[in-house]
XYZ file of C-alpha atoms in Angstrom:
776
model
C -130.676 -9.942 161.033
C -130.039 -6.415 162.093
C -129.763 -3.906 159.362
C -126.836 -1.430 159.501
C -127.557 2.213 158.783
C -124.024 2.798 157.684
C -124.703 1.283 154.389
C -127.046 4.055 153.161
C -127.144 6.661 155.884
C -129.815 8.631 153.964
C -132.136 5.732 153.634
C -133.814 4.223 156.767
C -134.439 0.410 156.844
C -137.999 -0.627 156.818
C -139.613 -4.003 156.752
C -143.132 -2.518 157.343
C -145.884 -3.433 154.912
C -147.581 -0.115 155.668
C -148.085 2.307 152.900
C -146.986 5.186 155.080
C -143.349 6.362 154.696
C -140.877 5.396 157.352
C -140.034 7.809 160.142
C -137.473 10.540 159.856
C -133.842 9.396 159.642
C -131.676 9.090 162.640
C -128.523 11.238 162.765
C -125.836 10.126 160.278
C -122.679 8.746 162.024
C -119.317 10.360 161.081
C -117.769 9.056 157.914
C -114.916 7.181 159.402
C -117.303 5.147 161.499
C -119.730 4.457 158.645
C -118.486 0.951 157.905
C -118.040 -1.696 160.657
C -116.966 -5.191 159.519
C -119.964 -7.260 158.461
C -118.396 -10.548 159.521
C -117.818 -11.221 163.216
C -114.102 -11.350 164.069
C -114.636 -14.728 165.626
C -115.587 -16.180 162.361
C -113.419 -18.982 161.275
C -115.410 -20.187 158.203
C -113.200 -21.656 155.422
C -112.932 -19.493 152.317
C -114.905 -20.973 149.428
C -112.713 -22.614 146.703
C -114.188 -20.234 144.039
C -113.032 -17.300 146.147
C -109.542 -18.752 146.604
C -108.913 -18.478 142.877
C -108.963 -14.687 142.666
C -108.181 -13.379 146.178
C -105.568 -15.492 147.743
C -103.389 -12.491 147.764
C -105.312 -11.506 150.873
C -104.897 -14.667 152.740
C -102.198 -15.467 155.288
C -101.204 -18.711 153.530
C -99.857 -19.791 150.242
C -101.097 -22.502 148.055
C -100.442 -24.113 144.713
C -102.985 -23.228 141.954
C -104.155 -26.141 139.995
C -106.402 -26.571 136.940
C -109.503 -28.654 137.255
C -109.589 -31.107 134.348
C -112.475 -33.309 135.582
C -110.209 -36.251 136.393
C -107.285 -36.647 138.747
C -103.773 -37.772 137.788
C -102.703 -41.327 138.686
C -101.471 -40.205 142.064
C -104.797 -38.636 142.811
C -103.749 -35.066 142.317
C -104.882 -32.527 139.633
C -102.402 -31.621 136.899
C -100.503 -28.617 138.159
C -100.792 -25.336 136.321
C -98.311 -23.223 138.216
C -97.205 -22.817 141.810
C -97.103 -19.483 143.500
C -94.486 -18.780 146.130
C -95.929 -17.290 149.337
C -93.207 -14.583 149.434
C -94.290 -13.289 146.021
C -98.021 -13.946 146.525
C -98.293 -11.930 149.850
C -95.830 -9.224 149.285
C -98.286 -6.407 148.756
C -100.645 -6.997 151.596
C -99.064 -7.905 154.846
C -100.402 -4.725 156.370
C -101.695 -1.519 155.022
C -99.628 0.290 157.717
C -96.442 -1.102 156.136
C -97.237 0.105 152.620
C -95.533 3.161 151.132
C -97.318 6.462 151.894
C -98.700 6.908 148.423
C -97.435 5.888 144.990
C -96.140 9.244 143.730
C -95.761 9.635 140.077
C -95.321 6.417 138.105
C -92.236 6.571 135.876
C -91.578 5.369 132.411
C -94.783 6.792 130.979
C -93.910 5.590 127.502
C -92.634 2.179 128.512
C -95.700 0.449 127.113
C -96.945 1.452 123.712
C -100.598 0.843 122.636
C -101.288 -2.871 122.268
C -98.046 -4.178 124.066
C -98.615 -7.192 126.267
C -100.043 -6.477 129.705
C -97.877 -8.932 131.423
C -95.017 -6.507 131.492
C -97.013 -4.263 133.733
C -97.518 -6.664 136.682
C -94.783 -5.138 138.821
C -96.197 -1.508 138.590
C -98.251 -0.979 141.751
C -100.174 2.009 142.796
C -100.995 2.247 146.456
C -103.657 4.345 148.043
C -102.325 6.855 150.498
C -102.864 6.222 154.242
C -105.015 9.371 154.407
C -107.296 8.049 151.587
C -107.494 4.514 153.044
C -108.230 5.749 156.526
C -111.356 7.473 155.372
C -112.471 4.829 152.726
C -115.578 2.782 153.029
C -113.451 -0.332 152.449
C -110.031 0.524 153.797
C -107.918 -2.665 153.501
C -107.655 -5.951 151.754
C -108.610 -7.660 155.046
C -111.938 -5.867 155.097
C -112.651 -6.719 151.588
C -111.945 -10.341 152.313
C -114.324 -10.410 155.238
C -117.081 -8.715 153.287
C -116.510 -10.851 150.233
C -116.513 -14.022 152.391
C -119.869 -13.092 153.917
C -121.288 -12.298 150.421
C -120.314 -15.816 149.285
C -121.204 -17.758 152.463
C -124.407 -15.981 153.191
C -125.487 -14.073 150.022
C -129.054 -13.816 151.263
C -128.076 -12.291 154.528
C -125.515 -9.934 152.956
C -127.843 -8.542 150.323
C -130.813 -8.455 152.742
C -128.904 -6.135 155.039
C -128.198 -3.805 152.152
C -131.686 -3.985 150.643
C -133.200 -3.237 154.021
C -131.740 0.393 153.716
C -134.322 1.040 150.937
C -138.044 1.577 151.342
C -140.258 -1.447 150.617
C -143.975 -0.985 150.877
C -143.955 -4.869 151.346
C -140.876 -6.766 152.283
C -139.795 -9.538 149.957
C -140.609 -13.164 150.485
C -138.762 -15.530 152.721
C -136.520 -16.644 149.831
C -134.266 -13.687 148.989
C -133.131 -15.051 145.640
C -133.528 -17.990 143.374
C -131.440 -18.913 140.358
C -130.894 -21.438 137.704
C -128.117 -20.716 135.315
C -127.834 -24.277 133.881
C -129.956 -24.937 130.898
C -129.721 -28.699 131.576
C -131.834 -28.084 134.659
C -134.629 -26.232 132.884
C -135.137 -22.626 131.751
C -132.616 -20.056 132.933
C -134.298 -17.987 135.650
C -133.020 -15.412 138.115
C -135.106 -13.603 140.755
C -134.051 -11.304 143.605
C -136.330 -9.957 146.383
C -139.358 -11.481 144.740
C -142.552 -10.522 146.340
C -141.035 -7.240 147.587
C -143.021 -4.221 146.640
C -141.158 -1.031 145.930
C -140.537 1.811 143.492
C -137.111 2.949 142.299
C -138.286 6.536 141.706
C -139.624 6.797 145.199
C -136.299 5.532 146.587
C -134.448 7.900 144.300
C -136.246 11.064 145.114
C -138.944 10.895 147.910
C -136.782 9.040 150.289
C -133.886 11.448 149.909
C -136.168 14.446 150.450
C -137.559 12.709 153.656
C -133.963 12.299 154.814
C -133.334 16.062 154.632
C -131.905 16.338 151.177
C -134.711 18.286 149.453
C -132.653 21.407 149.012
C -129.514 19.538 147.947
C -128.629 19.851 144.343
C -129.466 16.579 142.508
C -128.379 17.556 139.035
C -126.073 20.267 137.636
C -126.663 20.633 133.926
C -123.846 21.943 131.658
C -124.837 22.940 128.169
C -122.917 22.549 124.898
C -121.789 26.232 125.009
C -119.741 27.426 127.943
C -121.956 29.489 130.182
C -125.159 27.487 129.473
C -126.074 25.726 132.661
C -128.760 24.925 135.157
C -129.555 22.924 138.281
C -132.367 21.023 139.974
C -132.590 20.242 143.719
C -134.091 17.009 144.858
C -137.354 18.714 145.577
C -137.411 20.413 142.151
C -136.469 17.330 140.381
C -139.352 15.474 142.051
C -141.762 18.128 141.075
C -140.790 17.920 137.367
C -140.840 14.143 137.389
C -144.345 14.143 138.867
C -145.602 16.603 136.228
C -144.374 14.325 133.355
C -145.756 11.228 135.172
C -149.185 12.779 135.488
C -149.026 13.713 131.786
C -148.074 10.282 130.686
C -150.955 8.802 132.701
C -153.208 11.375 131.227
C -152.377 10.210 127.744
C -152.954 6.556 128.549
C -149.488 5.256 129.650
C -150.045 2.522 132.299
C -148.039 0.158 134.342
C -146.219 -2.318 132.016
C -146.430 0.022 128.891
C -143.330 1.142 127.177
C -142.155 4.654 126.362
C -139.237 5.237 123.969
C -136.982 8.121 124.900
C -134.774 9.614 122.104
C -133.270 12.664 123.809
C -129.714 14.217 124.120
C -128.255 14.912 127.542
C -130.806 17.460 128.763
C -132.164 17.255 132.274
C -135.329 16.127 130.579
C -133.670 12.751 129.892
C -133.208 11.485 133.426
C -136.623 13.280 134.203
C -138.229 11.080 131.575
C -136.693 7.885 132.844
C -137.740 8.617 136.517
C -141.215 9.628 135.422
C -141.710 6.195 133.588
C -140.365 4.409 136.647
C -142.738 6.297 138.954
C -145.856 5.061 137.230
C -144.583 1.543 136.507
C -143.941 2.037 132.789
C -140.817 0.583 131.064
C -138.535 3.174 129.483
C -136.383 2.335 126.421
C -133.791 5.013 125.972
C -132.257 5.113 122.449
C -128.968 6.911 122.066
C -129.627 10.153 120.219
C -126.786 9.313 117.867
C -128.665 6.326 116.304
C -130.047 6.721 112.809
C -133.770 6.569 111.830
C -133.409 2.917 110.794
C -131.877 1.896 114.105
C -134.550 3.921 115.968
C -137.396 2.337 113.991
C -136.096 -1.168 114.676
C -136.257 -0.562 118.487
C -139.678 1.018 118.180
C -141.043 -1.912 116.213
C -139.699 -4.388 118.704
C -141.055 -2.840 121.948
C -144.270 -1.083 120.564
C -144.256 2.070 122.788
C -147.294 4.123 123.709
C -145.267 7.406 123.450
C -141.992 8.590 121.941
C -140.195 11.403 123.702
C -137.727 13.514 121.858
C -136.603 17.114 121.306
C -136.505 19.143 118.103
C -132.795 19.503 117.929
C -129.510 19.555 119.713
C -126.086 21.229 119.523
C -123.202 18.923 119.559
C -119.982 20.870 119.424
C -120.331 23.293 116.534
C -122.938 21.134 114.784
C -126.821 21.329 115.022
C -128.616 18.023 114.737
C -132.368 17.868 113.896
C -133.349 14.989 116.122
C -137.083 15.476 115.464
C -136.591 14.817 111.725
C -134.804 11.542 112.508
C -137.801 10.526 114.711
C -140.293 11.515 111.978
C -138.468 9.311 109.436
C -138.389 6.390 111.904
C -142.098 6.726 112.793
C -142.930 6.800 109.030
C -141.025 3.568 108.638
C -142.889 2.026 111.486
C -146.203 3.006 109.988
C -145.330 1.359 106.700
C -144.563 -1.784 108.731
C -147.932 -1.722 110.422
C -147.192 0.023 113.688
C -148.077 3.561 114.463
C -147.081 5.566 117.516
C -149.945 7.784 118.628
C -147.976 10.561 120.288
C -144.540 12.107 119.903
C -143.844 14.365 122.944
C -141.280 17.009 121.801
C -139.182 19.130 124.052
C -138.258 22.568 122.431
C -134.560 22.828 122.937
C -134.369 26.539 122.277
C -130.551 26.688 122.488
C -130.457 24.464 119.308
C -133.601 25.059 117.269
C -136.726 27.020 117.542
C -140.178 25.590 117.169
C -140.855 27.687 114.118
C -138.485 25.711 111.967
C -139.355 22.341 113.437
C -141.265 19.961 111.199
C -144.549 19.085 112.715
C -147.420 16.583 112.307
C -150.676 17.797 113.951
C -152.492 15.149 115.863
C -149.420 13.225 116.768
C -146.727 15.821 117.778
C -147.100 17.711 121.089
C -144.833 20.323 122.531
C -143.638 19.394 126.027
C -143.622 23.000 127.262
C -147.152 23.511 126.169
C -148.659 20.662 128.137
C -146.433 19.010 130.794
C -145.930 22.054 133.097
C -149.651 22.323 133.507
C -149.959 19.116 135.365
C -149.713 18.708 139.210
C -146.206 18.466 140.752
C -147.499 15.609 142.924
C -147.983 12.152 141.590
C -148.940 8.953 143.485
C -146.419 6.195 143.108
C -147.258 3.020 141.245
C -145.870 0.240 143.515
C -144.404 -2.697 141.679
C -142.907 -6.065 142.464
C -139.236 -6.347 142.731
C -139.244 -8.508 139.587
C -141.520 -6.228 137.477
C -139.676 -4.721 134.444
C -137.899 -1.374 134.881
C -136.370 -0.678 131.480
C -135.403 -2.056 128.035
C -132.004 -1.277 126.615
C -131.080 -2.507 123.193
C -127.500 -3.639 122.538
C -125.780 -4.911 119.372
C -125.826 -8.592 118.675
C -123.738 -10.731 116.317
C -126.886 -11.648 114.249
C -127.533 -8.033 113.221
C -130.786 -7.797 115.203
C -130.455 -5.586 118.352
C -131.130 -7.407 121.621
C -133.651 -5.893 124.120
C -131.935 -6.330 127.432
C -134.595 -6.403 130.139
C -133.768 -5.210 133.714
C -136.182 -5.446 136.576
C -136.758 -3.116 139.493
C -135.682 -4.301 142.962
C -132.321 -6.165 142.298
C -131.212 -3.456 139.821
C -131.966 -0.793 142.368
C -130.034 -2.352 145.125
C -127.073 -3.371 142.954
C -126.499 -0.164 141.101
C -126.747 1.860 144.322
C -124.258 -0.429 146.194
C -121.700 -0.719 143.399
C -121.794 3.147 142.949
C -121.250 3.637 146.580
C -118.203 1.361 147.041
C -116.425 1.603 143.610
C -116.278 5.377 144.003
C -115.945 5.460 147.726
C -118.927 7.862 147.651
C -119.231 10.465 150.407
C -122.304 12.841 150.758
C -120.057 15.814 150.043
C -118.887 14.461 146.630
C -119.717 16.064 143.322
C -119.877 13.342 140.704
C -119.560 13.467 136.915
C -119.871 10.620 134.550
C -119.445 11.650 130.943
C -121.613 8.828 129.485
C -124.898 9.337 127.640
C -128.026 7.930 129.160
C -128.553 6.168 125.820
C -126.050 3.531 127.215
C -126.104 1.433 130.225
C -123.560 3.556 131.962
C -125.839 6.587 131.776
C -128.676 4.434 133.265
C -126.730 2.997 136.132
C -124.148 5.632 136.853
C -125.637 8.934 135.741
C -129.224 8.523 136.813
C -130.031 5.698 139.175
C -126.831 4.783 141.120
C -125.838 8.426 142.060
C -129.433 9.571 142.874
C -130.215 6.516 144.969
C -127.258 7.534 147.110
C -128.428 11.140 147.339
C -125.441 12.323 145.313
C -125.105 15.501 143.250
C -124.432 14.528 139.616
C -123.516 16.460 136.475
C -125.360 16.028 133.216
C -123.350 17.357 130.261
C -124.957 17.973 126.941
C -121.931 18.828 124.842
C -118.841 17.290 123.310
C -115.944 16.678 125.721
C -113.442 18.571 123.510
C -115.625 21.559 122.683
C -114.689 24.373 122.376
C -111.300 22.878 122.999
C -109.684 19.864 124.734
C -109.752 21.619 128.128
C -113.574 21.608 128.424
C -113.659 18.635 130.817
C -111.258 20.242 133.273
C -113.002 23.674 132.985
C -116.262 21.822 134.126
C -114.375 19.897 136.905
C -113.068 23.278 138.283
C -116.405 25.045 137.821
C -118.363 22.447 139.897
C -115.458 21.187 142.049
C -116.033 17.692 140.794
C -114.522 15.014 143.061
C -115.513 11.884 141.290
C -114.783 11.713 137.504
C -115.924 8.684 135.433
C -115.152 8.402 131.742
C -114.058 6.017 128.914
C -110.584 5.088 127.883
C -111.387 6.524 124.447
C -111.610 10.028 125.900
C -108.509 9.483 128.011
C -106.490 8.538 124.914
C -107.887 11.397 122.819
C -107.043 13.978 125.520
C -103.628 12.291 125.952
C -102.959 12.723 122.231
C -103.915 16.426 122.377
C -101.235 17.166 124.976
C -100.859 17.945 128.713
C -101.180 21.692 128.359
C -105.007 21.292 127.987
C -105.023 19.677 131.394
C -102.418 21.512 133.347
C -103.900 24.955 132.678
C -106.703 23.879 135.093
C -106.546 23.198 138.813
C -108.311 19.924 139.130
C -107.529 19.930 142.862
C -111.076 18.776 143.765
C -110.628 15.454 142.156
C -110.555 12.504 144.610
C -111.397 9.406 142.592
C -111.105 8.694 138.849
C -112.998 6.033 136.943
C -112.760 4.147 133.602
C -115.553 2.416 131.766
C -116.561 0.828 128.477
C -113.397 -1.142 127.540
C -110.154 -2.245 128.948
C -107.784 0.678 129.467
C -104.230 0.180 128.199
C -101.499 0.636 130.795
C -99.902 3.723 129.196
C -103.253 5.591 129.132
C -103.877 4.514 132.714
C -100.628 5.975 133.717
C -101.280 9.277 131.950
C -104.790 9.439 133.498
C -103.202 8.810 136.992
C -100.115 11.101 136.615
C -101.549 13.975 134.630
C -105.258 14.141 135.239
C -105.068 13.005 138.836
C -101.751 14.465 139.788
C -100.674 11.106 141.033
C -102.941 11.218 144.068
C -106.357 9.843 142.800
C -107.175 6.073 142.647
C -108.580 4.829 139.485
C -111.736 2.621 139.553
C -111.236 0.687 136.319
C -114.549 -1.005 136.100
C -115.540 -4.044 134.045
C -119.262 -4.677 133.495
C -121.867 -4.868 130.722
C -125.266 -3.740 129.621
C -126.461 -7.141 130.697
C -124.898 -7.040 134.153
C -126.598 -3.852 135.205
C -123.602 -2.772 137.419
C -120.010 -3.267 138.145
C -118.760 -6.891 138.242
C -114.939 -6.510 138.583
C -113.757 -3.173 139.956
C -111.225 -1.728 142.310
C -112.335 -0.520 145.707
C -110.130 2.567 145.703
C -109.070 2.509 149.344
C -108.621 -1.255 149.722
C -105.730 -2.511 147.749
C -102.842 -1.602 145.433
C -103.749 -1.212 141.753
C -101.966 -2.349 138.683
C -102.329 -0.113 135.610
C -104.714 -1.709 133.146
C -106.257 -4.256 135.552
C -109.843 -4.233 136.730
C -108.503 -5.913 139.902
C -111.017 -8.221 141.735
C -114.665 -9.168 141.682
C -117.369 -7.158 143.553
C -119.250 -8.757 146.440
C -121.197 -11.947 145.685
C -119.524 -12.301 142.263
C -117.828 -15.610 141.530
C -115.888 -14.801 138.462
C -114.108 -17.750 136.815
C -111.854 -18.161 133.789
C -112.635 -21.282 131.647
C -110.955 -22.971 128.731
C -112.560 -23.756 125.453
C -114.037 -26.860 126.869
C -115.631 -25.015 129.812
C -113.254 -26.298 132.476
C -112.359 -23.766 135.159
C -108.746 -22.790 135.230
C -107.222 -21.678 138.584
C -104.281 -19.467 139.266
C -102.352 -17.615 136.620
C -104.107 -18.118 133.244
C -105.982 -16.821 130.302
C -109.306 -17.882 128.875
C -112.991 -17.004 128.748
C -114.501 -14.981 131.592
C -117.648 -16.411 133.078
C -119.831 -15.903 136.194
C -120.938 -18.952 138.114
C -123.764 -17.388 140.147
C -126.416 -14.746 139.952
C -126.308 -11.250 141.304
C -129.101 -8.790 142.011
C -128.447 -6.520 139.002
C -128.386 -9.309 136.405
C -130.774 -8.857 133.394
C -133.539 -11.341 133.374
C -134.160 -11.984 129.678
C -134.006 -10.635 126.229
C -137.340 -8.962 125.437
C -139.561 -11.375 123.577
C -136.768 -13.800 123.026
C -135.882 -15.935 125.932
C -134.493 -18.685 123.813
C -131.893 -16.182 122.351
C -131.106 -15.145 125.951
C -130.213 -18.702 126.900
C -128.403 -19.423 123.713
C -126.260 -16.401 123.779
C -125.337 -16.232 127.397
C -125.809 -19.543 129.062
C -125.257 -22.347 126.398
C -121.698 -21.620 125.375
C -120.454 -22.749 128.819
C -123.108 -24.781 130.737
C -123.830 -23.704 134.183
C -122.280 -20.307 133.704
C -123.071 -16.831 132.486
C -120.717 -16.305 129.612
C -119.581 -12.636 129.380
C -118.342 -12.989 125.809
C -115.030 -11.444 126.977
C -111.530 -12.847 127.139
C -109.648 -12.450 130.387
C -106.281 -13.178 132.052
C -105.451 -13.553 135.717
C -101.897 -12.811 136.912
C -99.997 -14.559 139.636
C -101.406 -12.068 142.333
C -104.994 -12.843 141.302
C -105.628 -9.543 139.460
C -108.014 -9.754 136.518
C -107.036 -8.216 133.077
C -109.818 -8.046 130.467
C -108.603 -8.695 126.958
C -111.767 -7.730 124.961
C -114.594 -9.408 123.059
C -114.225 -12.879 121.641
C -117.271 -12.816 119.426
C -118.198 -10.740 116.432
C -119.064 -7.623 118.353
C -116.680 -4.616 118.161
C -116.209 -2.368 121.147
C -115.685 1.033 119.682
C -115.222 3.780 122.220
C -117.242 1.661 124.659
C -120.059 1.241 122.136
C -120.719 -2.453 121.419
C -121.358 -2.678 117.565
C -122.360 -5.918 115.870
C -120.275 -6.620 112.776
C -123.394 -7.964 111.135
C -125.099 -4.651 111.432
C -122.213 -2.803 109.835
C -121.921 -5.487 107.140
C -125.689 -5.165 106.429
C -125.417 -1.381 105.957
C -122.469 -1.699 103.676
C -124.218 -4.308 101.421
C -127.178 -2.071 101.157
C -125.064 0.239 98.903
C -125.824 -0.511 95.291
C -122.179 -0.913 94.348
C -121.244 -3.241 97.270
C -121.572 -6.935 96.494
C -120.158 -8.318 99.853
C -118.612 -7.061 102.991
C -116.823 -8.458 106.040
C -116.131 -6.366 109.078
C -113.569 -7.031 111.915
C -112.087 -5.023 114.706
C -108.643 -3.750 114.928
C -106.631 -1.914 117.535
C -107.167 1.920 117.503
C -105.036 4.147 119.515
C -107.963 6.385 120.421
C -111.102 4.277 120.266
C -109.638 1.086 121.603
C -111.065 -0.771 118.762
C -111.853 0.494 115.312
C -113.926 -0.942 112.479
C -112.028 -2.433 109.542
C -114.244 -3.204 106.545
C -113.333 -5.555 103.595
C -115.554 -4.621 100.725
C -116.126 -6.545 97.475
C -117.738 -4.381 94.814
C -120.208 -5.329 92.100
C -118.703 -6.370 88.750
C -117.370 -3.379 86.855
C -117.652 -0.962 89.807
C -114.361 1.097 90.017
C -112.470 1.675 93.204
C -112.523 5.436 94.147
C -112.220 7.767 97.012
C -115.699 8.918 96.351
C -117.092 5.448 96.576
C -115.102 4.906 99.840
C -116.886 7.971 101.299
C -120.195 6.886 99.947
C -119.924 3.483 101.662
C -119.055 5.169 104.988
C -121.985 7.517 104.598
C -124.323 4.545 104.102
C -123.281 3.143 107.539
C -123.577 6.563 109.116
C -127.098 6.939 107.897
C -128.333 3.471 108.747
C -126.656 3.023 112.158
C -124.977 6.187 113.229
C -121.754 8.103 112.949
C -120.119 6.064 115.792
C -120.389 2.922 113.639
C -118.637 4.446 110.503
C -115.731 2.254 109.349
C -112.326 3.589 110.033
C -110.861 1.667 107.118
C -112.181 0.425 103.893
C -110.017 -2.400 102.331
C -110.956 -3.120 98.733
C -111.377 -6.881 98.322
C -111.584 -8.577 94.949
C -112.689 -11.580 96.977
C -112.990 -12.725 100.592
C -111.249 -15.733 102.121
C -113.799 -18.482 102.524
C -113.992 -22.179 103.353
C -115.303 -24.533 100.853
C -118.639 -24.414 102.711
C -118.790 -20.647 102.197
C -117.849 -19.466 105.661
C -115.697 -16.320 105.710
C -112.468 -16.925 107.572
C -112.486 -13.875 109.810
C -109.383 -15.064 111.545
C -107.380 -14.203 108.305
C -109.086 -10.884 108.017
C -108.202 -9.956 111.637
C -104.615 -10.751 110.915
C -104.532 -8.630 107.868
C -106.309 -5.815 109.605
C -103.740 -5.877 112.500
C -100.803 -6.129 110.026
C -99.849 -9.590 111.564
C -99.002 -10.800 108.059
C -96.605 -13.429 109.272
C -99.293 -15.078 111.375
C -101.787 -15.859 108.766
C -101.502 -19.576 109.367
C -102.623 -22.397 107.101
C -104.638 -21.054 104.144
C -104.641 -24.223 102.188
C -108.064 -25.124 103.294
C -109.637 -22.019 101.609
C -111.716 -22.479 98.609
C -109.449 -20.104 96.782
C -106.134 -19.502 98.623
C -105.069 -16.833 95.971
C -107.619 -14.510 97.511
C -105.282 -13.862 100.347
C -102.545 -12.797 97.967
C -104.978 -10.456 96.218
C -105.992 -8.840 99.448
C -102.341 -8.310 100.502
C -101.677 -6.781 97.037
C -104.407 -4.146 97.425
C -103.318 -0.754 98.840
C -103.704 -0.690 102.630
């Protein structure tokens, strides 16, 4: 199958097994011709049934949506769920040429308050302007349909064409992918491009330099204080990566070893990630807001050869001594029988000098004293596509963090491709994602996705509202940012602070906005669109997870009208389905559990050291599917609306926090006898943490004790996990078997007191009355 250079103009397809680099790139075609249709116009293949569920809005026919219940009715038909009239179903997509010339400002900004039902928003439509669509990589619903159809009918061919744009020292085996998502058929196993030999660092840096981008800025760095900044071109970034790679090899780090990275958003963070990838070592980045206990747990699980950190960091007006947190974590590890032999420490002079940094001779080494002495050239360690790339720990409902394992080739291809299309990336774009590399967003869409595309990305060390709430837009104007990607939490926070912090800045460079981490409520979406984007920038409201590696459901900004608060439609190859509690797929307009019925290149392969937990958590709840853990609704036009977690994990500002972890931290307090934690709606964070706390006998309720309990959580997990509300609880509602009835606690936390339901089955129904009598 012929490869198309339009997919990645800066990367030249190569199927050669030679170790020599591919030849210089051919001239890049003009942007508007970059994307011919993948499917021949003569194709008359029927659309797969799984696809018809979510994208019938693009078809030139109408149909009745039915629910598959496993057996037919007496007349042979399936029970009807709801019929969709063709006039309603096709009203938005007859022809892009007949759509309005841009949405303009959306009215009734305050029509929907936080938490109001999304259904009332379904008639609000935001159309891309003809000017935007005419230049977009995917410019119409029809083009999306053709591409999606090919990705479903011929996934091997579709992804092979894209993967061929990267450099492979050895091309993958004949079988492009293999998958088993059904535990009834054996162990769950996913493989993409198996047998292909490549290196993601080489494709990120070396290939872009060979394509003529050596002098292009790869990273703009913006420090905590205005005026602190720096930059690295692709050539300069490669040199620094190679120096660190050579140092790591010199101290004994080899292919397959693990390096833990506990750094703030300095340029040294992506440098460290890329250096590990270059030599085939796994990196495990730990968010530099985690406590020493959380850090030590992760170190004990993955047993790294080296820990990389810095002495301190400025976050807003505060100075944090990161090295001291690492020291405490390493001491705890040593007590548990594992010692890390080397702690490589970067001196972050803007935050803390080395003279006041605590030090352990023989273990601690200053980055600046050793790393720059090594060669700026480092040979690449070629790895199999299925070799591990990184571990990233995410919260779980059991209280033990889960080590999500991503491999090299599929992740590389998927993150690069999703970045390109979801943001409609052009080589002239300046891209800024506000996420930290301690989370998956920072892995996929700060480091790997942008740099694989030859993009210029911004790395920002500071707080988004420091020194005031206009800092983001000051940075946007300074660097002429065109693509801006952030979390709904930040949008709501800035929305609360007022328009004046936005409108004092130009923001004229912005072209596409993005949202990540949690569902964005429609009123915040409207404010983001109207005020931040001046009613001219499409919003890529992306749904994905640590486990998925990349976007799963996302707008393609030039392709179709958007609905405020909806993630729109699945990305290529993704067969997203909604199932009921019995695991039966529901078609058409419905609500239920969001599952995926096939594999995709960026999928995680296992949980580190615990494949049984991997299967139990993600593949056993609904047999034959990947269970996302999220609830979802699909409206009559096929748009997907994410409704949040359905398990005991709370999504706070896009950070997944296990309730068991918070409960464990609370109970560690000497005056706490028992605790139960639930999520509740928070106007800024999306979800907040609501803790019901039962004290030991005789302990008095007090404001000082409340603060002490919150501090216990901050110290053990991190500030981002601190409870927003402590509700004193003389007792907790439990069944006779001792199970806490969290359903009742959630109703109390959300003030839905008239919806408590039947409480007669509780071991002590009077507990509910006691809880309600306590001061909220």
